[in-house]
């Protein structure tokens, strides 16, 4: 908000040297995408703190058996757990950036490029913010829930989540460089998500290894595959515990 205010305040802009003004990033698609990307470390930390014990506590205390005996379906149980993380992440990664986009649209001067070329350059930023925030929030929530369902110890679940995210970020580029192909990069949910965001905002993804980058189809396949795998793990672990008590 302060940065947006700076750009619409002519008296403040006049105080900034032209050399410094030239290197300030413009408020555009790149700026809004980075406003989401910079939140990822905080979301990873929140997933570790809030989500590690989300399902592992129920497994440890055998509460899943109790929940299964209540008149609620397994999917209602999953949806309740999922919403704990998803809505927090969506507020940071979707709602707040969309609020900034609305403020920028309302306060931008009439003769600015933002208004003159709004439908040509900037209108697509709003939907891209929502889709990008939704994809990132869903992926983080499902990954954390899947890790939490694999163990009865919340600490181990958090460690597994961190090791998986960091491990795929290391293994993906190694495989891509060895095979001289960008497809292995899609095994990292982080790289797939970042690349998918670039395509949604109409940007060219950066090369992760030399001239190799994650393609749009690879990014979508990688993200959707993780959703399916995490859903299967959750269903298997919770169903088995509810049925057999172990």
Short mmCIF file of C-alpha atoms in Angstrom, two decimals:
data_model
loop_
_atom_site.label_atom_id
_atom_site.label_comp_id
_atom_site.label_asym_id
_atom_site.label_seq_id
_atom_site.Cartn_x
_atom_site.Cartn_y
_atom_site.Cartn_z
CA UNK A 1 0.00 0.00 0.00
CA UNK A 2 2.86 2.38 0.81
CA UNK A 3 4.48 1.60 -2.54
CA UNK A 4 1.22 2.23 -4.40
CA UNK A 5 0.77 5.49 -2.50
CA UNK A 6 4.29 6.54 -3.47
CA UNK A 7 3.54 6.21 -7.18
CA UNK A 8 0.34 8.28 -7.07
CA UNK A 9 1.79 11.04 -4.89
CA UNK A 10 3.37 13.54 -7.29
CA UNK A 11 4.96 15.63 -4.54
CA UNK A 12 6.82 12.59 -3.20
CA UNK A 13 7.82 11.45 -6.68
CA UNK A 14 9.36 14.86 -7.36
CA UNK A 15 11.66 14.39 -4.36
CA UNK A 16 13.13 11.16 -5.76
CA UNK A 17 16.12 11.58 -8.12
CA UNK A 18 15.45 10.49 -11.68
CA UNK A 19 18.26 7.93 -11.48
CA UNK A 20 16.62 6.28 -8.47
CA UNK A 21 13.16 6.55 -10.00
CA UNK A 22 14.32 4.72 -13.11
CA UNK A 23 15.34 1.61 -11.15
CA UNK A 24 12.17 1.40 -9.06
CA UNK A 25 10.02 -1.56 -10.21
CA UNK A 26 6.80 -0.57 -11.92
CA UNK A 27 3.44 -1.70 -10.59
CA UNK A 28 2.56 -4.29 -13.21
CA UNK A 29 2.08 -8.05 -13.60
CA UNK A 30 5.63 -8.76 -12.39
CA UNK A 31 5.12 -6.67 -9.26
CA UNK A 32 1.84 -8.38 -8.36
CA UNK A 33 3.21 -11.88 -8.96
CA UNK A 34 6.18 -11.14 -6.71
CA UNK A 35 3.78 -9.87 -4.05
CA UNK A 36 2.57 -13.48 -3.88
CA UNK A 37 5.94 -15.18 -4.33
CA UNK A 38 7.43 -13.27 -1.40
CA UNK A 39 4.73 -14.74 0.87
CA UNK A 40 5.78 -18.36 0.21
CA UNK A 41 8.42 -18.59 2.99
CA UNK A 42 5.83 -17.40 5.53
CA UNK A 43 3.28 -19.89 4.19
CA UNK A 44 5.81 -22.73 4.41
CA UNK A 45 6.45 -21.80 8.03
CA UNK A 46 2.72 -21.61 8.76
CA UNK A 47 2.13 -24.97 7.11
CA UNK A 48 4.86 -26.45 9.32
CA UNK A 49 3.45 -24.91 12.52
CA UNK A 50 -0.30 -25.20 11.94
CA UNK A 51 -0.58 -28.23 9.70
CA UNK A 52 1.96 -30.73 11.02
CA UNK A 53 -0.38 -32.06 13.69
CA UNK A 54 -3.59 -31.57 11.76
CA UNK A 55 -4.18 -35.27 11.06
CA UNK A 56 -1.28 -36.88 12.94
CA UNK A 57 -2.90 -35.94 16.28
CA UNK A 58 -6.10 -37.73 15.26
CA UNK A 59 -4.10 -40.81 14.26
CA UNK A 60 -2.12 -40.78 17.49
CA UNK A 61 -5.23 -40.52 19.67
CA UNK A 62 -7.28 -42.83 17.43
CA UNK A 63 -9.78 -40.02 17.00
CA UNK A 64 -10.32 -41.03 13.36
CA UNK A 65 -12.23 -44.10 14.58
CA UNK A 66 -14.49 -41.84 16.64
CA UNK A 67 -15.05 -39.45 13.75
CA UNK A 68 -15.89 -42.36 11.46
CA UNK A 69 -18.65 -43.45 13.85
CA UNK A 70 -20.28 -40.02 13.70
CA UNK A 71 -22.81 -39.09 10.99
CA UNK A 72 -20.18 -37.29 8.89
CA UNK A 73 -18.59 -38.55 5.71
CA UNK A 74 -14.89 -39.03 5.15
CA UNK A 75 -14.92 -36.16 2.65
CA UNK A 76 -16.46 -33.82 5.20
CA UNK A 77 -13.63 -34.71 7.55
CA UNK A 78 -11.07 -33.97 4.82
CA UNK A 79 -12.79 -30.73 3.87
CA UNK A 80 -12.80 -29.52 7.47
CA UNK A 81 -9.08 -30.20 7.89
CA UNK A 82 -8.31 -28.76 4.46
CA UNK A 83 -10.16 -25.50 5.18
CA UNK A 84 -8.00 -24.85 8.27
CA UNK A 85 -4.93 -24.31 6.09
CA UNK A 86 -6.51 -23.30 2.78
CA UNK A 87 -8.34 -20.20 3.96
CA UNK A 88 -5.28 -18.87 5.78
CA UNK A 89 -3.09 -19.37 2.72
CA UNK A 90 -5.75 -18.01 0.36
CA UNK A 91 -6.04 -14.85 2.45
CA UNK A 92 -2.29 -14.23 2.07
CA UNK A 93 -1.80 -15.48 -1.48
CA UNK A 94 -5.09 -14.49 -3.11
CA UNK A 95 -7.30 -12.06 -1.22
CA UNK A 96 -4.64 -9.58 -0.09
CA UNK A 97 -2.99 -9.30 -3.56
CA UNK A 98 -6.47 -8.91 -5.11
CA UNK A 99 -7.20 -6.13 -2.61
CA UNK A 100 -3.98 -4.38 -3.65
CA UNK A 101 -4.97 -4.77 -7.30
CA UNK A 102 -8.36 -3.16 -6.60
CA UNK A 103 -6.72 -0.28 -4.71
CA UNK A 104 -4.23 0.30 -7.54
CA UNK A 105 -7.06 0.34 -10.08
CA UNK A 106 -9.10 2.82 -8.05
CA UNK A 107 -6.34 5.30 -7.21
CA UNK A 108 -4.28 5.25 -10.42
CA UNK A 109 -4.37 8.69 -12.14
CA UNK A 110 -6.74 8.94 -15.10
CA UNK A 111 -3.91 9.73 -17.53
CA UNK A 112 -1.61 6.98 -16.27
CA UNK A 113 -0.74 3.91 -18.32
CA UNK A 114 -2.69 1.84 -15.82
CA UNK A 115 -5.95 3.49 -16.98
CA UNK A 116 -5.04 4.12 -20.61
CA UNK A 117 -4.03 0.48 -21.24
CA UNK A 118 -6.00 -1.24 -18.46
CA UNK A 119 -7.95 -3.70 -20.61
CA UNK A 120 -4.96 -4.39 -22.84
CA UNK A 121 -2.23 -4.93 -20.22
CA UNK A 122 -3.57 -5.00 -16.67
CA UNK A 123 -7.11 -6.43 -16.55
CA UNK A 124 -5.79 -10.01 -16.70
CA UNK A 125 -3.84 -9.49 -13.47
CA UNK A 126 -6.99 -9.82 -11.31
CA UNK A 127 -8.04 -13.31 -12.50
CA UNK A 128 -4.38 -14.42 -12.53
CA UNK A 129 -4.05 -13.42 -8.86
CA UNK A 130 -7.05 -15.52 -7.87
CA UNK A 131 -6.03 -18.60 -9.87
CA UNK A 132 -2.40 -18.42 -8.78
CA UNK A 133 -3.37 -17.94 -5.15
CA UNK A 134 -5.86 -20.81 -5.34
CA UNK A 135 -3.35 -23.22 -6.93
CA UNK A 136 -0.61 -22.34 -4.43
CA UNK A 137 -2.96 -22.54 -1.42
CA UNK A 138 -4.44 -25.87 -2.51
CA UNK A 139 -1.03 -27.42 -3.22
CA UNK A 140 0.47 -26.34 0.09
CA UNK A 141 -2.57 -27.51 2.06
CA UNK A 142 -2.77 -30.94 0.40
CA UNK A 143 0.98 -31.57 0.69
CA UNK A 144 0.98 -30.70 4.38
CA UNK A 145 -2.11 -32.81 5.06
CA UNK A 146 -0.60 -35.79 3.22
CA UNK A 147 2.61 -35.54 5.26
CA UNK A 148 0.59 -35.21 8.46
CA UNK A 149 -1.35 -38.38 7.63
CA UNK A 150 1.82 -40.46 7.18
CA UNK A 151 2.87 -40.38 10.83
CA UNK A 152 1.45 -40.04 14.31
CA UNK A 153 4.16 -37.55 15.28
CA UNK A 154 3.48 -33.99 14.14
CA UNK A 155 7.15 -33.10 14.35
CA UNK A 156 8.05 -35.84 11.91
CA UNK A 157 5.25 -34.71 9.60
CA UNK A 158 6.64 -31.17 9.53
CA UNK A 159 10.15 -32.45 8.87
CA UNK A 160 8.87 -34.70 6.05
CA UNK A 161 7.09 -31.71 4.49
CA UNK A 162 10.22 -29.53 4.61
CA UNK A 163 12.50 -32.32 3.35
CA UNK A 164 10.15 -33.08 0.48
CA UNK A 165 9.87 -29.44 -0.67
CA UNK A 166 13.61 -28.80 -0.42
CA UNK A 167 14.55 -32.24 -1.75
CA UNK A 168 12.50 -31.91 -4.93
CA UNK A 169 13.95 -28.43 -5.47
CA UNK A 170 17.42 -30.04 -5.45
CA UNK A 171 16.68 -33.27 -7.32
CA UNK A 172 14.62 -31.64 -10.09
CA UNK A 173 17.40 -29.41 -11.49
CA UNK A 174 19.96 -32.25 -11.18
CA UNK A 175 17.80 -34.57 -13.27
CA UNK A 176 16.96 -31.80 -15.74
CA UNK A 177 20.63 -30.98 -16.25
CA UNK A 178 21.57 -34.66 -16.63
CA UNK A 179 18.75 -35.46 -19.07
CA UNK A 180 18.95 -32.08 -20.83
CA UNK A 181 15.20 -31.72 -20.51
CA UNK A 182 12.95 -29.38 -18.55
CA UNK A 183 10.35 -32.06 -17.77
CA UNK A 184 12.06 -33.37 -14.58
CA UNK A 185 11.74 -29.89 -13.08
CA UNK A 186 7.99 -30.53 -12.77
CA UNK A 187 8.63 -33.01 -9.93
CA UNK A 188 9.18 -29.96 -7.71
CA UNK A 189 5.85 -28.42 -6.65
CA UNK A 190 7.73 -25.18 -5.98
CA UNK A 191 9.18 -24.86 -9.49
CA UNK A 192 5.93 -26.02 -11.10
CA UNK A 193 3.95 -23.45 -9.12
CA UNK A 194 6.32 -20.59 -9.87
CA UNK A 195 6.37 -21.42 -13.59
CA UNK A 196 2.58 -21.77 -13.67
CA UNK A 197 2.29 -18.33 -12.10
CA UNK A 198 4.54 -16.85 -14.78
CA UNK A 199 2.32 -18.27 -17.52
CA UNK A 200 -0.85 -17.06 -15.80
CA UNK A 201 0.55 -13.53 -15.61
CA UNK A 202 1.82 -13.64 -19.20
CA UNK A 203 5.50 -13.67 -18.19
CA UNK A 204 8.37 -15.74 -19.53
CA UNK A 205 9.58 -18.18 -16.84
CA UNK A 206 13.24 -17.93 -15.88
CA UNK A 207 15.55 -20.78 -16.82
CA UNK A 208 16.23 -22.91 -13.75
CA UNK A 209 19.10 -24.90 -15.23
CA UNK A 210 20.98 -23.24 -18.09
CA UNK A 211 18.30 -22.75 -20.76
CA UNK A 212 15.85 -25.25 -19.22
CA UNK A 213 12.54 -24.20 -17.67
CA UNK A 214 9.21 -25.76 -16.73
CA UNK A 215 6.74 -25.68 -19.62
CA UNK A 216 3.06 -24.76 -19.04
CA UNK A 217 1.76 -28.28 -19.63
CA UNK A 218 4.48 -29.80 -17.47
CA UNK A 219 3.63 -27.34 -14.68
CA UNK A 220 -0.08 -28.19 -14.81
CA UNK A 221 0.58 -31.93 -14.96
CA UNK A 222 3.00 -31.68 -12.02
CA UNK A 223 0.57 -29.71 -9.86
CA UNK A 224 -2.49 -31.83 -10.69
CA UNK A 225 -0.49 -35.02 -10.13
CA UNK A 226 0.42 -33.88 -6.63
CA UNK A 227 -3.23 -33.11 -5.90
CA UNK A 228 -4.26 -36.61 -6.97
CA UNK A 229 -1.41 -38.35 -5.10
CA UNK A 230 -2.04 -36.38 -1.91
CA UNK A 231 -5.77 -37.13 -2.12
CA UNK A 232 -5.05 -40.85 -2.52
CA UNK A 233 -2.64 -40.88 0.44
CA UNK A 234 -5.14 -39.08 2.65
CA UNK A 235 -8.00 -41.38 1.68
CA UNK A 236 -5.90 -44.52 2.15
CA UNK A 237 -4.43 -43.56 5.52
CA UNK A 238 -7.63 -42.27 7.09
CA UNK A 239 -9.82 -45.04 5.66
CA UNK A 240 -7.44 -47.73 6.90
CA UNK A 241 -7.30 -46.24 10.39
CA UNK A 242 -11.07 -45.81 10.55
CA UNK A 243 -11.65 -49.40 9.39
CA UNK A 244 -8.93 -51.32 11.20
CA UNK A 245 -7.91 -48.92 13.97
CA UNK A 246 -4.26 -49.04 12.85
#
